[in-house]
C-alpha positions as a LaTeX table, in Angstrom:
\begin{tabular}{lrrr}
\hline
Residue & $x$ (\AA) & $y$ (\AA) & $z$ (\AA) \\
\hline
Unk1 & 135.89 & 124.71 & 86.18 \\
Unk2 & 134.97 & 120.95 & 85.47 \\
Unk3 & 131.84 & 119.45 & 87.15 \\
Unk4 & 130.44 & 115.94 & 87.84 \\
Unk5 & 128.36 & 114.92 & 84.97 \\
Unk6 & 126.06 & 113.10 & 87.43 \\
Unk7 & 125.28 & 115.59 & 90.03 \\
Unk8 & 126.95 & 118.74 & 89.08 \\
Unk9 & 129.22 & 119.10 & 91.97 \\
Unk10 & 132.64 & 120.87 & 91.24 \\
Unk11 & 135.53 & 118.37 & 90.58 \\
Unk12 & 138.34 & 118.31 & 93.16 \\
Unk13 & 141.04 & 115.77 & 93.64 \\
Unk14 & 142.25 & 116.81 & 97.23 \\
Unk15 & 139.77 & 115.35 & 99.81 \\
Unk16 & 137.94 & 111.98 & 99.19 \\
Unk17 & 135.52 & 112.79 & 101.95 \\
Unk18 & 134.28 & 116.11 & 100.27 \\
Unk19 & 131.74 & 116.48 & 97.38 \\
Unk20 & 133.03 & 116.23 & 93.85 \\
Unk21 & 136.09 & 114.06 & 94.55 \\
Unk22 & 137.57 & 112.36 & 91.60 \\
Unk23 & 141.06 & 110.65 & 91.92 \\
Unk24 & 143.67 & 112.45 & 89.81 \\
Unk25 & 144.60 & 109.28 & 87.99 \\
Unk26 & 140.98 & 109.01 & 86.70 \\
Unk27 & 140.98 & 112.64 & 85.50 \\
Unk28 & 144.02 & 112.02 & 83.59 \\
Unk29 & 142.80 & 108.93 & 81.91 \\
Unk30 & 139.08 & 109.96 & 81.29 \\
Unk31 & 139.30 & 113.77 & 81.22 \\
Unk32 & 136.51 & 116.04 & 82.20 \\
Unk33 & 133.47 & 114.01 & 81.53 \\
Unk34 & 133.56 & 111.81 & 84.80 \\
Unk35 & 131.48 & 111.02 & 87.77 \\
Unk36 & 132.46 & 111.93 & 91.13 \\
Unk37 & 133.05 & 109.27 & 94.10 \\
Unk38 & 129.56 & 110.01 & 95.44 \\
Unk39 & 127.92 & 109.41 & 92.12 \\
Unk40 & 129.84 & 106.35 & 91.41 \\
Unk41 & 129.01 & 104.73 & 94.67 \\
Unk42 & 125.23 & 105.63 & 94.37 \\
Unk43 & 124.94 & 104.54 & 90.64 \\
Unk44 & 126.97 & 101.12 & 91.33 \\
Unk45 & 126.52 & 100.35 & 94.80 \\
Unk46 & 123.26 & 102.06 & 95.82 \\
Unk47 & 125.40 & 103.83 & 98.65 \\
Unk48 & 123.14 & 105.84 & 101.03 \\
Unk49 & 124.33 & 109.32 & 101.78 \\
Unk50 & 123.31 & 111.91 & 104.32 \\
Unk51 & 121.59 & 114.85 & 102.76 \\
Unk52 & 122.15 & 118.55 & 103.04 \\
Unk53 & 119.00 & 120.39 & 103.50 \\
Unk54 & 120.45 & 123.89 & 103.93 \\
Unk55 & 117.53 & 126.13 & 102.63 \\
Unk56 & 119.87 & 129.29 & 102.55 \\
Unk57 & 122.28 & 127.52 & 100.37 \\
Unk58 & 119.61 & 126.36 & 98.00 \\
Unk59 & 118.02 & 129.98 & 97.63 \\
Unk60 & 121.48 & 131.62 & 97.02 \\
Unk61 & 121.92 & 129.32 & 94.24 \\
Unk62 & 118.53 & 129.60 & 92.73 \\
Unk63 & 118.14 & 133.41 & 93.05 \\
Unk64 & 120.25 & 133.93 & 89.83 \\
Unk65 & 117.42 & 132.77 & 87.82 \\
Unk66 & 115.42 & 135.97 & 88.33 \\
Unk67 & 118.23 & 137.91 & 86.95 \\
Unk68 & 117.53 & 136.50 & 83.41 \\
Unk69 & 114.91 & 136.18 & 80.98 \\
Unk70 & 114.08 & 132.30 & 81.36 \\
Unk71 & 111.57 & 129.68 & 81.17 \\
Unk72 & 110.71 & 127.38 & 84.32 \\
Unk73 & 109.75 & 123.85 & 84.11 \\
Unk74 & 108.42 & 123.27 & 87.78 \\
Unk75 & 107.89 & 119.69 & 88.36 \\
Unk76 & 105.59 & 118.40 & 91.24 \\
Unk77 & 104.57 & 115.06 & 92.12 \\
Unk78 & 100.83 & 114.18 & 91.94 \\
Unk79 & 100.90 & 112.30 & 95.27 \\
Unk80 & 102.15 & 115.41 & 96.98 \\
Unk81 & 100.48 & 118.55 & 95.22 \\
Unk82 & 100.00 & 120.56 & 98.28 \\
Unk83 & 103.78 & 120.02 & 99.36 \\
Unk84 & 105.01 & 120.15 & 95.79 \\
Unk85 & 105.10 & 124.07 & 95.37 \\
Unk86 & 108.59 & 125.46 & 96.75 \\
Unk87 & 107.99 & 128.18 & 99.34 \\
Unk88 & 109.12 & 131.72 & 98.12 \\
Unk89 & 110.11 & 130.41 & 94.62 \\
Unk90 & 108.70 & 133.51 & 93.04 \\
Unk91 & 111.55 & 135.44 & 94.88 \\
Unk92 & 114.09 & 133.10 & 92.93 \\
Unk93 & 112.47 & 133.02 & 89.49 \\
Unk94 & 111.01 & 136.56 & 89.53 \\
Unk95 & 108.20 & 136.98 & 86.60 \\
Unk96 & 109.72 & 134.17 & 84.38 \\
Unk97 & 106.92 & 132.11 & 82.77 \\
Unk98 & 106.40 & 128.84 & 84.29 \\
Unk99 & 105.20 & 125.55 & 82.86 \\
Unk100 & 103.86 & 123.37 & 85.73 \\
Unk101 & 104.65 & 119.61 & 84.99 \\
Unk102 & 102.59 & 117.44 & 87.14 \\
Unk103 & 104.50 & 114.12 & 87.32 \\
Unk104 & 103.75 & 110.48 & 88.17 \\
Unk105 & 100.29 & 110.51 & 86.75 \\
Unk106 & 100.84 & 106.73 & 85.87 \\
Unk107 & 100.65 & 106.03 & 89.49 \\
Unk108 & 96.84 & 106.83 & 89.61 \\
Unk109 & 94.03 & 104.47 & 88.40 \\
Unk110 & 93.21 & 105.30 & 84.76 \\
Unk111 & 89.54 & 106.19 & 85.76 \\
Unk112 & 90.80 & 108.87 & 88.13 \\
Unk113 & 89.40 & 112.34 & 87.31 \\
Unk114 & 92.25 & 114.90 & 87.30 \\
Unk115 & 89.65 & 117.58 & 87.31 \\
Unk116 & 89.23 & 116.74 & 90.98 \\
Unk117 & 92.68 & 118.25 & 91.54 \\
Unk118 & 93.34 & 120.61 & 88.61 \\
Unk119 & 91.47 & 123.45 & 90.49 \\
Unk120 & 93.61 & 122.95 & 93.56 \\
Unk121 & 96.65 & 123.04 & 91.79 \\
Unk122 & 95.90 & 126.16 & 89.82 \\
Unk123 & 95.11 & 127.88 & 92.81 \\
Unk124 & 98.00 & 126.99 & 94.62 \\
Unk125 & 100.23 & 128.37 & 91.73 \\
Unk126 & 98.21 & 131.53 & 91.82 \\
Unk127 & 98.64 & 131.77 & 95.52 \\
Unk128 & 102.49 & 131.37 & 95.09 \\
Unk129 & 102.67 & 134.33 & 92.62 \\
Unk130 & 103.84 & 132.19 & 89.74 \\
Unk131 & 103.54 & 133.46 & 86.18 \\
Unk132 & 101.87 & 130.33 & 84.98 \\
Unk133 & 101.81 & 129.52 & 81.41 \\
Unk134 & 100.34 & 126.24 & 81.39 \\
Unk135 & 99.89 & 122.81 & 83.21 \\
Unk136 & 100.84 & 119.52 & 81.78 \\
Unk137 & 99.97 & 116.16 & 83.41 \\
Unk138 & 101.76 & 112.87 & 82.76 \\
Unk139 & 104.90 & 110.84 & 83.58 \\
Unk140 & 108.33 & 111.83 & 82.72 \\
Unk141 & 109.31 & 108.07 & 82.23 \\
Unk142 & 106.75 & 108.29 & 79.19 \\
Unk143 & 108.52 & 109.50 & 75.80 \\
Unk144 & 105.32 & 110.83 & 74.39 \\
Unk145 & 104.91 & 113.12 & 77.44 \\
Unk146 & 108.47 & 114.21 & 77.30 \\
Unk147 & 107.89 & 115.13 & 73.52 \\
Unk148 & 104.72 & 117.12 & 74.69 \\
Unk149 & 106.94 & 119.10 & 77.26 \\
Unk150 & 109.63 & 119.73 & 74.74 \\
Unk151 & 106.92 & 120.84 & 72.02 \\
Unk152 & 105.59 & 123.16 & 74.75 \\
Unk153 & 109.22 & 124.66 & 75.15 \\
Unk154 & 109.34 & 124.87 & 71.56 \\
Unk155 & 106.23 & 126.72 & 71.03 \\
Unk156 & 107.17 & 129.48 & 73.43 \\
Unk157 & 110.90 & 129.91 & 72.32 \\
Unk158 & 110.62 & 129.04 & 68.66 \\
Unk159 & 107.12 & 129.69 & 67.18 \\
Unk160 & 106.25 & 127.40 & 64.37 \\
Unk161 & 109.68 & 125.37 & 64.92 \\
Unk162 & 109.84 & 121.75 & 65.96 \\
Unk163 & 113.14 & 120.96 & 67.79 \\
Unk164 & 114.74 & 123.51 & 70.10 \\
Unk165 & 118.04 & 121.50 & 70.10 \\
Unk166 & 118.83 & 122.30 & 66.51 \\
Unk167 & 117.64 & 126.07 & 66.22 \\
Unk168 & 119.52 & 129.13 & 66.81 \\
Unk169 & 117.37 & 132.05 & 67.52 \\
Unk170 & 116.79 & 132.82 & 71.16 \\
Unk171 & 113.47 & 133.99 & 72.67 \\
Unk172 & 114.38 & 133.47 & 76.06 \\
Unk173 & 117.72 & 132.38 & 77.67 \\
Unk174 & 117.95 & 129.24 & 79.75 \\
Unk175 & 115.30 & 126.67 & 80.59 \\
Unk176 & 115.46 & 125.53 & 84.23 \\
Unk177 & 113.93 & 122.28 & 85.70 \\
Unk178 & 112.92 & 123.03 & 89.24 \\
Unk179 & 111.35 & 121.13 & 91.76 \\
Unk180 & 111.50 & 119.34 & 95.18 \\
Unk181 & 113.81 & 116.27 & 95.60 \\
Unk182 & 112.72 & 113.30 & 93.88 \\
Unk183 & 110.05 & 114.58 & 91.80 \\
Unk184 & 111.70 & 113.38 & 88.67 \\
Unk185 & 113.87 & 116.28 & 87.42 \\
Unk186 & 116.86 & 114.23 & 86.57 \\
Unk187 & 114.74 & 111.54 & 85.08 \\
Unk188 & 113.42 & 114.15 & 82.67 \\
Unk189 & 116.83 & 115.26 & 81.95 \\
Unk190 & 117.92 & 111.82 & 81.08 \\
Unk191 & 114.97 & 111.40 & 78.83 \\
Unk192 & 115.64 & 114.50 & 77.02 \\
Unk193 & 119.29 & 113.49 & 76.52 \\
Unk194 & 118.49 & 110.08 & 75.15 \\
Unk195 & 115.62 & 111.46 & 72.85 \\
Unk196 & 117.00 & 114.63 & 71.61 \\
Unk197 & 120.96 & 114.73 & 72.22 \\
Unk198 & 121.59 & 111.15 & 71.31 \\
Unk199 & 122.83 & 110.05 & 74.71 \\
Unk200 & 123.02 & 106.11 & 74.71 \\
Unk201 & 122.32 & 106.02 & 78.51 \\
Unk202 & 121.19 & 107.68 & 81.51 \\
Unk203 & 123.94 & 110.42 & 82.33 \\
Unk204 & 122.56 & 112.18 & 85.29 \\
Unk205 & 122.66 & 110.19 & 88.61 \\
Unk206 & 119.17 & 109.06 & 89.63 \\
Unk207 & 118.19 & 106.97 & 92.78 \\
Unk208 & 115.56 & 106.48 & 95.30 \\
Unk209 & 117.28 & 108.53 & 97.91 \\
Unk210 & 117.02 & 112.24 & 97.80 \\
Unk211 & 119.34 & 114.99 & 96.49 \\
Unk212 & 121.27 & 113.18 & 93.82 \\
Unk213 & 121.62 & 116.48 & 92.06 \\
Unk214 & 124.01 & 118.93 & 94.06 \\
Unk215 & 124.30 & 121.80 & 91.71 \\
Unk216 & 123.27 & 122.92 & 88.33 \\
Unk217 & 123.88 & 120.63 & 85.23 \\
Unk218 & 123.43 & 122.14 & 82.01 \\
Unk219 & 122.94 & 120.72 & 78.57 \\
Unk220 & 122.81 & 122.76 & 75.45 \\
Unk221 & 119.58 & 124.01 & 74.33 \\
Unk222 & 120.81 & 125.97 & 71.34 \\
Unk223 & 123.97 & 127.75 & 70.67 \\
Unk224 & 123.35 & 130.37 & 73.09 \\
Unk225 & 121.38 & 128.78 & 75.91 \\
Unk226 & 121.06 & 125.74 & 77.96 \\
Unk227 & 118.38 & 123.10 & 79.67 \\
Unk228 & 119.53 & 123.31 & 83.40 \\
Unk229 & 118.77 & 120.72 & 85.98 \\
Unk230 & 118.58 & 122.30 & 89.54 \\
Unk231 & 119.25 & 120.87 & 92.85 \\
Unk232 & 116.21 & 119.40 & 94.61 \\
Unk233 & 115.02 & 121.02 & 97.95 \\
Unk234 & 113.87 & 118.71 & 100.47 \\
Unk235 & 110.47 & 119.64 & 101.90 \\
Unk236 & 110.61 & 119.67 & 105.83 \\
Unk237 & 106.99 & 119.29 & 106.11 \\
Unk238 & 107.06 & 115.92 & 103.98 \\
Unk239 & 107.39 & 112.61 & 105.86 \\
Unk240 & 110.30 & 111.60 & 103.44 \\
Unk241 & 112.33 & 114.06 & 105.09 \\
Unk242 & 112.35 & 111.97 & 108.15 \\
Unk243 & 112.38 & 108.45 & 106.91 \\
Unk244 & 115.13 & 106.29 & 105.31 \\
Unk245 & 115.77 & 102.96 & 103.68 \\
Unk246 & 113.10 & 100.53 & 103.84 \\
Unk247 & 110.58 & 103.12 & 105.04 \\
Unk248 & 111.21 & 105.41 & 102.18 \\
Unk249 & 110.80 & 102.55 & 99.73 \\
Unk250 & 107.34 & 101.64 & 101.42 \\
Unk251 & 105.92 & 105.13 & 101.39 \\
Unk252 & 107.02 & 106.10 & 98.00 \\
Unk253 & 105.01 & 104.40 & 95.37 \\
Unk254 & 106.75 & 102.85 & 92.66 \\
Unk255 & 103.98 & 101.49 & 90.61 \\
Unk256 & 100.11 & 101.87 & 89.96 \\
Unk257 & 98.20 & 102.57 & 93.10 \\
Unk258 & 95.11 & 100.29 & 93.88 \\
Unk259 & 93.04 & 102.73 & 96.08 \\
Unk260 & 91.72 & 100.91 & 99.34 \\
Unk261 & 88.29 & 101.90 & 100.18 \\
Unk262 & 86.58 & 101.34 & 103.46 \\
Unk263 & 82.83 & 102.12 & 104.64 \\
Unk264 & 83.38 & 103.22 & 108.34 \\
Unk265 & 80.97 & 103.56 & 111.16 \\
Unk266 & 81.44 & 106.28 & 113.82 \\
Unk267 & 84.10 & 105.20 & 116.56 \\
Unk268 & 86.33 & 103.48 & 114.13 \\
Unk269 & 89.99 & 104.12 & 113.37 \\
Unk270 & 92.46 & 103.53 & 110.66 \\
Unk271 & 96.31 & 103.51 & 111.00 \\
Unk272 & 98.48 & 104.13 & 108.12 \\
Unk273 & 101.52 & 102.06 & 109.21 \\
Unk274 & 102.72 & 103.81 & 112.42 \\
Unk275 & 102.70 & 107.15 & 110.65 \\
Unk276 & 99.08 & 108.52 & 110.74 \\
Unk277 & 96.16 & 107.70 & 112.87 \\
Unk278 & 92.72 & 108.81 & 111.71 \\
Unk279 & 89.81 & 108.48 & 114.11 \\
Unk280 & 86.28 & 108.67 & 112.89 \\
Unk281 & 83.33 & 110.10 & 114.58 \\
Unk282 & 80.04 & 111.88 & 113.88 \\
Unk283 & 76.46 & 110.86 & 113.31 \\
Unk284 & 76.87 & 109.16 & 109.78 \\
Unk285 & 78.81 & 106.41 & 108.19 \\
Unk286 & 81.89 & 107.66 & 105.90 \\
Unk287 & 83.35 & 106.27 & 102.76 \\
Unk288 & 87.18 & 106.57 & 102.74 \\
Unk289 & 89.48 & 105.88 & 99.93 \\
Unk290 & 93.16 & 105.67 & 100.45 \\
Unk291 & 95.51 & 106.82 & 97.52 \\
Unk292 & 98.83 & 105.74 & 99.02 \\
Unk293 & 101.47 & 103.24 & 98.14 \\
Unk294 & 100.44 & 99.72 & 97.94 \\
Unk295 & 103.18 & 98.61 & 100.27 \\
Unk296 & 101.87 & 100.90 & 103.11 \\
Unk297 & 99.87 & 98.69 & 105.52 \\
Unk298 & 96.59 & 99.93 & 106.58 \\
Unk299 & 95.09 & 98.83 & 109.78 \\
Unk300 & 91.33 & 99.10 & 110.80 \\
Unk301 & 90.23 & 98.71 & 114.36 \\
Unk302 & 87.78 & 100.27 & 116.89 \\
Unk303 & 88.84 & 103.60 & 118.38 \\
Unk304 & 88.38 & 102.06 & 121.94 \\
Unk305 & 91.30 & 99.78 & 121.06 \\
Unk306 & 93.53 & 102.16 & 119.06 \\
Unk307 & 95.78 & 103.52 & 121.94 \\
Unk308 & 96.71 & 100.04 & 123.00 \\
Unk309 & 97.16 & 98.65 & 119.28 \\
Unk310 & 99.54 & 101.59 & 118.66 \\
Unk311 & 101.63 & 101.11 & 121.90 \\
Unk312 & 102.29 & 97.44 & 121.49 \\
Unk313 & 102.45 & 97.19 & 117.48 \\
Unk314 & 104.35 & 100.28 & 116.40 \\
Unk315 & 107.39 & 99.25 & 114.61 \\
Unk316 & 106.13 & 95.72 & 114.46 \\
Unk317 & 102.80 & 95.27 & 112.79 \\
Unk318 & 102.38 & 99.21 & 112.36 \\
Unk319 & 105.32 & 100.13 & 110.12 \\
Unk320 & 106.86 & 102.19 & 109.05 \\
Unk321 & 108.56 & 103.36 & 111.35 \\
Unk322 & 110.79 & 100.20 & 111.72 \\
Unk323 & 113.04 & 101.41 & 114.56 \\
Unk324 & 112.75 & 103.00 & 117.87 \\
Unk325 & 115.19 & 105.67 & 116.48 \\
Unk326 & 113.01 & 106.34 & 113.55 \\
Unk327 & 110.01 & 106.39 & 115.67 \\
Unk328 & 111.49 & 109.00 & 117.96 \\
Unk329 & 112.04 & 111.38 & 115.13 \\
Unk330 & 108.37 & 111.54 & 114.48 \\
Unk331 & 106.90 & 111.11 & 118.01 \\
Unk332 & 106.04 & 114.56 & 118.60 \\
Unk333 & 102.34 & 114.59 & 117.10 \\
Unk334 & 99.61 & 117.09 & 116.63 \\
Unk335 & 95.84 & 116.52 & 116.54 \\
Unk336 & 93.86 & 117.83 & 113.80 \\
Unk337 & 89.96 & 117.90 & 113.90 \\
Unk338 & 87.99 & 118.11 & 110.43 \\
Unk339 & 84.19 & 118.10 & 109.72 \\
Unk340 & 83.15 & 116.26 & 106.67 \\
Unk341 & 79.78 & 117.27 & 105.14 \\
Unk342 & 80.54 & 116.81 & 101.49 \\
Unk343 & 83.10 & 114.84 & 99.21 \\
Unk344 & 86.51 & 116.09 & 99.93 \\
Unk345 & 90.25 & 115.24 & 99.57 \\
Unk346 & 92.70 & 114.97 & 102.69 \\
Unk347 & 96.31 & 115.65 & 101.66 \\
Unk348 & 99.15 & 114.03 & 103.74 \\
Unk349 & 102.45 & 115.27 & 102.68 \\
Unk350 & 104.89 & 112.32 & 101.84 \\
Unk351 & 102.15 & 109.76 & 102.11 \\
Unk352 & 99.34 & 110.72 & 99.39 \\
Unk353 & 95.81 & 111.65 & 99.83 \\
Unk354 & 92.51 & 110.13 & 101.03 \\
Unk355 & 89.06 & 110.84 & 99.56 \\
Unk356 & 86.32 & 111.23 & 102.16 \\
Unk357 & 82.60 & 111.05 & 101.30 \\
Unk358 & 79.95 & 111.83 & 104.15 \\
Unk359 & 77.12 & 113.93 & 105.12 \\
Unk360 & 77.91 & 114.39 & 108.82 \\
Unk361 & 81.14 & 112.92 & 109.96 \\
Unk362 & 84.09 & 114.06 & 111.87 \\
Unk363 & 87.87 & 112.93 & 111.53 \\
Unk364 & 90.62 & 113.43 & 113.95 \\
Unk365 & 94.10 & 113.13 & 112.64 \\
Unk366 & 97.28 & 112.22 & 114.68 \\
Unk367 & 100.29 & 112.93 & 112.81 \\
Unk368 & 104.04 & 114.23 & 113.27 \\
Unk369 & 103.64 & 117.95 & 113.96 \\
Unk370 & 106.00 & 118.72 & 111.15 \\
Unk371 & 103.91 & 117.32 & 108.42 \\
Unk372 & 101.61 & 119.24 & 106.36 \\
Unk373 & 97.77 & 118.40 & 106.26 \\
Unk374 & 95.39 & 119.84 & 104.08 \\
Unk375 & 91.87 & 119.28 & 103.21 \\
Unk376 & 89.93 & 120.41 & 100.02 \\
Unk377 & 86.40 & 120.15 & 98.79 \\
Unk378 & 85.72 & 118.28 & 95.61 \\
Unk379 & 83.85 & 121.18 & 94.02 \\
\hline
\end{tabular}
């Protein structure tokens, strides 16, 4: 059974509209190592495809992992740690060891203290019932960090050995790379391919759109086992599940984030584009730092004017959303109230996080009802 080398879809030559299509003439000419029509169009023309977020299909594919002795590399995005853990993942992977890879650290300021988030991440892993071996922080675009990951895999699989791709003895079977869509799984695989398997270019299809990997893609780890890239599940509680095109480009940071800090008085409001509204109340001023994409517009105003500004400026000044159609998808909002009495972090899934400092303040958040919002104290 041949599979597309870019996304893992089963190759077929019968229906150009179905996944895995490759023209029969191309198969005859190039053999089994080919890209399907979908991958070709994504890689060469940045074609935008509709994604399939069928959770049942995802879990059906993933549950085979718990039947074997495997090692799991679970990738999460530092900009979405609360939404980065896959619900019920323990039912798919069982008690297999997990190395938690916290990716995209390069987006944060160099003086950012990861200890502010490390305890939260560890507690989330424990809450989800994961057999956590270790946590690694870095960027999978960085070769030194990728080498650190492989060294960790090596230490577990081959004590006192240096390169798993050249050794024979098996301590566990396969190593699976798991995580939500667009956290960097395929980027990690491509880095490993070039660093350890002598691939000249990126083999697996990557793109700013979600779900470029459709099925398992396996590369040899040793004679008897594989390193396996898995499909990405799209978190329905993340803003990115409801945005497309330019909106996605804006909310997903691509480079170093410059925190934007405001000292706010009671009865002031902040808009994050037209996606999130934060009303500040209480008896004390509040210091607010936004760790979000540099491209996301932040608008400050008095709360008394906020309703009219949103009504008149959403899809215009307050973007994203850019269209009425996109706005309608996220129109059904919820109100969440929080009291701030000590330094804390407010996590907005798909947007980033906000650091709040006050001794006596209140914040009301208006946000699409499907989006996860969590608050955690610094200590």
